[in-house]
PDB file of C-alpha atoms in Angstrom:
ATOM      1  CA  UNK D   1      99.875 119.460 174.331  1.00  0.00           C
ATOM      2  CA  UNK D   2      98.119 117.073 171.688  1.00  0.00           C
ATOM      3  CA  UNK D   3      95.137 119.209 171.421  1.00  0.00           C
ATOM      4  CA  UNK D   4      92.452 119.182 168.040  1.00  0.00           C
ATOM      5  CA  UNK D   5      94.599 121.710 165.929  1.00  0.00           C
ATOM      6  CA  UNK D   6      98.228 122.696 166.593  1.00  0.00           C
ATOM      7  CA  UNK D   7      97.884 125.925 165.206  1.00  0.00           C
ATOM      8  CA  UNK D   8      94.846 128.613 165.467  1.00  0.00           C
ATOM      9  CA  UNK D   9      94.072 132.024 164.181  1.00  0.00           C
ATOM     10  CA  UNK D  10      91.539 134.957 165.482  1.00  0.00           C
ATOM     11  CA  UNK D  11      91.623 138.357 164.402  1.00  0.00           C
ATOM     12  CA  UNK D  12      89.839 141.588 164.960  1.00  0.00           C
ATOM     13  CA  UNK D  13      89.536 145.029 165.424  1.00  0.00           C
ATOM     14  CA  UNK D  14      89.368 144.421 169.135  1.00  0.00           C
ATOM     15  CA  UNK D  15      88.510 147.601 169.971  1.00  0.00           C
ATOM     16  CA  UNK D  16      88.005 147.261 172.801  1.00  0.00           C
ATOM     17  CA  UNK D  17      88.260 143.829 173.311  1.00  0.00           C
ATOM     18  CA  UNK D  18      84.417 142.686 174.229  1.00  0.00           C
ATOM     19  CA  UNK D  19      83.577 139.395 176.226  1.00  0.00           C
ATOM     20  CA  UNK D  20      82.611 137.980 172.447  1.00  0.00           C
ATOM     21  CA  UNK D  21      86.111 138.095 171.985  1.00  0.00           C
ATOM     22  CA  UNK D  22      86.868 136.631 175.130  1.00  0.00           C
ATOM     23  CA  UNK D  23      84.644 133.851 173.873  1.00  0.00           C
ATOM     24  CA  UNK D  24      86.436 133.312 170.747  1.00  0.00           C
ATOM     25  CA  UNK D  25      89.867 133.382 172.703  1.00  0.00           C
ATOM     26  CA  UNK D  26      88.740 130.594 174.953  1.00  0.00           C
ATOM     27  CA  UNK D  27      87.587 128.615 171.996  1.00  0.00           C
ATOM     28  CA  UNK D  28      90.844 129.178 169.989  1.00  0.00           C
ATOM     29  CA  UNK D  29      92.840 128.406 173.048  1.00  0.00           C
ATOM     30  CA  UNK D  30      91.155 125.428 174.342  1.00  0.00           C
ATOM     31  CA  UNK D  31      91.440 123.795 170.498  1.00  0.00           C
ATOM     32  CA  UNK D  32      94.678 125.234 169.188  1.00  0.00           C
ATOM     33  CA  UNK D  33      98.439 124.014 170.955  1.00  0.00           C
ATOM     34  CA  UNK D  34      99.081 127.621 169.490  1.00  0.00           C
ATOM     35  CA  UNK D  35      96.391 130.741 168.864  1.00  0.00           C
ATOM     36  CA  UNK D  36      97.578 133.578 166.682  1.00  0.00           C
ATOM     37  CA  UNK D  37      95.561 136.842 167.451  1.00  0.00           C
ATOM     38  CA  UNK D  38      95.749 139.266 165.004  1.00  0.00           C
ATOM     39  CA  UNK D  39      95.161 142.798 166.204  1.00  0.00           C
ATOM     40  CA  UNK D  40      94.578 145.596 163.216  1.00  0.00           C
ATOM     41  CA  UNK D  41      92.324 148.176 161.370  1.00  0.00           C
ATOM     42  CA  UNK D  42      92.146 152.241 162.320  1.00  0.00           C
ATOM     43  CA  UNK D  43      89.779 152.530 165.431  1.00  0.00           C
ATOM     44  CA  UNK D  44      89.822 155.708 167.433  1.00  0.00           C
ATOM     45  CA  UNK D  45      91.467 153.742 169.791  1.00  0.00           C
ATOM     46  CA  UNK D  46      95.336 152.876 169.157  1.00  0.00           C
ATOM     47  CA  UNK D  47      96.579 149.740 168.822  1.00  0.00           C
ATOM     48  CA  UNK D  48      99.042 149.349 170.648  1.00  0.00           C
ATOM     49  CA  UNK D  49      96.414 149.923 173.446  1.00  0.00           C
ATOM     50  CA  UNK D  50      94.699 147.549 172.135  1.00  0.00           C
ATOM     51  CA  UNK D  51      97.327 144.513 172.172  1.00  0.00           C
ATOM     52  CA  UNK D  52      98.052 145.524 175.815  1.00  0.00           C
ATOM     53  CA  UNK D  53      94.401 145.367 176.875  1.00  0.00           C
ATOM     54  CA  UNK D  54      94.259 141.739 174.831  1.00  0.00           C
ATOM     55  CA  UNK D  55      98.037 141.164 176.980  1.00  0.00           C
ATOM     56  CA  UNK D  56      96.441 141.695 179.659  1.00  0.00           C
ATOM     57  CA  UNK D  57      93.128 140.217 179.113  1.00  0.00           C
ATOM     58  CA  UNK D  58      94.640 137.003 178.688  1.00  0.00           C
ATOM     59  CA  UNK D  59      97.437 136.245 180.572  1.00  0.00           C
ATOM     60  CA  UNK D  60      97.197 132.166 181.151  1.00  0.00           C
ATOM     61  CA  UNK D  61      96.437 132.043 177.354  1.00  0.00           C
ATOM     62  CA  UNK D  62      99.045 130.174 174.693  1.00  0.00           C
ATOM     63  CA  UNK D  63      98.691 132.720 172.079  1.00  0.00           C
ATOM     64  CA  UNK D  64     100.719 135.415 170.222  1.00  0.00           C
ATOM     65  CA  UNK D  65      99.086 138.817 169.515  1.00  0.00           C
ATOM     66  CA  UNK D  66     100.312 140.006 166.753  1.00  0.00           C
ATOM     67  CA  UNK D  67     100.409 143.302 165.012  1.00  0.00           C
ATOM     68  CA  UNK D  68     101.617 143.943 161.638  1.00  0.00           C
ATOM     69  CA  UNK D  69     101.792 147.134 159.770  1.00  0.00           C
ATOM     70  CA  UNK D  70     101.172 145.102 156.684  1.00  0.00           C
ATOM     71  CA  UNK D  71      97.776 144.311 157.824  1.00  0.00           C
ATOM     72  CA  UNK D  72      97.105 147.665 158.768  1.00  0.00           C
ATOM     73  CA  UNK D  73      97.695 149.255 155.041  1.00  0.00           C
ATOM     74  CA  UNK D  74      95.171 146.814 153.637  1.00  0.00           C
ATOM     75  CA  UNK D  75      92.300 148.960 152.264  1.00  0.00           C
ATOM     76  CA  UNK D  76      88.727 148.699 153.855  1.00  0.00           C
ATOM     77  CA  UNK D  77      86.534 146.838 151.303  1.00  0.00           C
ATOM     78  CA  UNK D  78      83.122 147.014 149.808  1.00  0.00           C
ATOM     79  CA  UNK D  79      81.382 144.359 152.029  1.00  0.00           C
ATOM     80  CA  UNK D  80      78.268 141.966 151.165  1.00  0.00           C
ATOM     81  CA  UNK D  81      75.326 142.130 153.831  1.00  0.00           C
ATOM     82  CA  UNK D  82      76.799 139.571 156.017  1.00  0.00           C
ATOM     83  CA  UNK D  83      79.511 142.292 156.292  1.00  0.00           C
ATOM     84  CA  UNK D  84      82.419 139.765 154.143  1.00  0.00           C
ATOM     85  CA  UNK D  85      84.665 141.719 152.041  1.00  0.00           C
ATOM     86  CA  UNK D  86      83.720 141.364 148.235  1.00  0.00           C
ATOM     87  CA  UNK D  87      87.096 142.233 146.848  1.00  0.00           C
ATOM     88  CA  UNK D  88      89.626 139.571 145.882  1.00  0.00           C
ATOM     89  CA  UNK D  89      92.348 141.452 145.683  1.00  0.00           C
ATOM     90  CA  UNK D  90      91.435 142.147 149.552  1.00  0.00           C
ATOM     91  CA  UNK D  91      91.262 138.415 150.647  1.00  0.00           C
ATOM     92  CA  UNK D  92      94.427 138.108 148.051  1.00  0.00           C
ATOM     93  CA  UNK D  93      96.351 140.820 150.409  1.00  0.00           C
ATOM     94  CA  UNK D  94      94.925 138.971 153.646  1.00  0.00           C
ATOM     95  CA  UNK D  95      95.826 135.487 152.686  1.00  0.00           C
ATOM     96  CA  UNK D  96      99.306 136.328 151.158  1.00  0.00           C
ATOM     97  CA  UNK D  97      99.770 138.169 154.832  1.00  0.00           C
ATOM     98  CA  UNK D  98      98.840 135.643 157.049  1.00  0.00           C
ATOM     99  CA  UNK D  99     100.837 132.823 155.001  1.00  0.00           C
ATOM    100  CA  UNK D 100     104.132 134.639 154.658  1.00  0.00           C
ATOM    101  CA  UNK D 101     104.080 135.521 158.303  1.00  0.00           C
ATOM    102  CA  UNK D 102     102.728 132.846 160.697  1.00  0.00           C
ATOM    103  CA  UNK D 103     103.102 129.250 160.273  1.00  0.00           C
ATOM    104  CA  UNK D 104     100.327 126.884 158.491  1.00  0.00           C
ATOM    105  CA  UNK D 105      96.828 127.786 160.494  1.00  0.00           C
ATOM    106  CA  UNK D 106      95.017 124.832 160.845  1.00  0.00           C
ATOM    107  CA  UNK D 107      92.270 126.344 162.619  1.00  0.00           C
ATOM    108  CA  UNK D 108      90.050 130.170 161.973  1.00  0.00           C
ATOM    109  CA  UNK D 109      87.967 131.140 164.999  1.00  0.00           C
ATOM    110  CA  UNK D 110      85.817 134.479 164.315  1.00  0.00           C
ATOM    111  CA  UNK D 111      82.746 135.869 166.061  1.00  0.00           C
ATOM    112  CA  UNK D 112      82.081 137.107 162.332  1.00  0.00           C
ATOM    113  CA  UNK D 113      80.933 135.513 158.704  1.00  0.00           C
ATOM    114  CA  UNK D 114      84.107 136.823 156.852  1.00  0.00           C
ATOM    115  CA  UNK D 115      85.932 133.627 158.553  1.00  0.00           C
ATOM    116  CA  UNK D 116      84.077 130.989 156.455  1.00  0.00           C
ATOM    117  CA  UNK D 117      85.791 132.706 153.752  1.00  0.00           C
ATOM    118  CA  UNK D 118      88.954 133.502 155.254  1.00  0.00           C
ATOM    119  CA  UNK D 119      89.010 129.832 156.965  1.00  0.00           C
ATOM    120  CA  UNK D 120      88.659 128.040 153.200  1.00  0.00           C
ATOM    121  CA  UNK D 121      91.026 130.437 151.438  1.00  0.00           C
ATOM    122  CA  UNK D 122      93.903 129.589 154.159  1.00  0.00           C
ATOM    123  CA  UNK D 123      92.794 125.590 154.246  1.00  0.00           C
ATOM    124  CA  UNK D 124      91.819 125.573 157.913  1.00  0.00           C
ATOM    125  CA  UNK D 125      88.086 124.707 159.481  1.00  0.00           C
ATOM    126  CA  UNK D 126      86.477 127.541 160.170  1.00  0.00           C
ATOM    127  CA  UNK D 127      84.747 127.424 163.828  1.00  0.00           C
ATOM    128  CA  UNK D 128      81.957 130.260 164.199  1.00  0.00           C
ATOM    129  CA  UNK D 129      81.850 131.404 167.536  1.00  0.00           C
ATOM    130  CA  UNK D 130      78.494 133.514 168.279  1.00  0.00           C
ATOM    131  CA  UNK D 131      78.325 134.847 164.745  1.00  0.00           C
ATOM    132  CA  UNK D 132      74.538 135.989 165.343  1.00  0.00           C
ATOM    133  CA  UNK D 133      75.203 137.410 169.009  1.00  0.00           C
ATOM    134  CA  UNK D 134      73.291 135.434 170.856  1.00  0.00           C
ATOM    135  CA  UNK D 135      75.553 134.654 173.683  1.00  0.00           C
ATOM    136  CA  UNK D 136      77.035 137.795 174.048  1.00  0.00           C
ATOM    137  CA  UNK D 137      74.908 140.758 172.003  1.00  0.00           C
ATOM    138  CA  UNK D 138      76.927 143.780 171.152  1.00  0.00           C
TER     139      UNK D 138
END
């Protein structure tokens, strides 16, 4: 496929999935020969609902939504006012996560701040995709 970065991640609450995160998607896809979507965090709605409204959201894409209970247990942290977590043992958890279950992420697209930190922790460039909801306000 020879595109900029073999291998992309996203992640999110996705709940539900918004056309910001159709946005992001379409970034991550277009860059990435691979996109990772990672799909946790306690909404009111389920997530298994969740990954099959993301399934079916984007069928044509190259990606694999993933769910992990081990992303799930991670505790909520104390966030700074650009709403990134302030806890190292929380981007500790994250990173160890993400690196002992996908391959090396060359690429971090987020519609949020927290993935300029999350984006330099895991090595990748970090591609902000509407961070101040401009495009798409929600």
């Amino acid at each position: 496929m020879n595109k900029l970065h073999k291998v992309g991640l996203t992640l999110g609450k996705f709940s539900p999935p918004t056309r910001g995160h159709k946005l992001m998607l379409d970034y991550g896809t277009a860059m990435c020969d691979e996109l990772f979507v990672i799909v946790s965090g306690e909404t009111t709605i389920p997530i298994k609902d969740r990954v099959k409204w993301l399934r079916e959201a984007t069928p044509s894409f190259d990606t694999v939504i993933y769910n992990d209970h081990y992303f799930d247990a991670i505790p909520e942290p104390e966030l700074d006012e650009r709403g990134v977590a302030i806890d190292e043992n929380f981007w500790k958890a994250w990173v160890d996560g993400i690196t002992q279950r996908l391959p090396k992420i060359d690429a971090v697209f987020t519609n949020d701040w927290y993935g300029e930190k999350l984006a330099r922790l895991l090595d990748a460039k970090w591609y902000p995709i509407d961070t101040n909801r401009t495009t798409n306000p929600i």
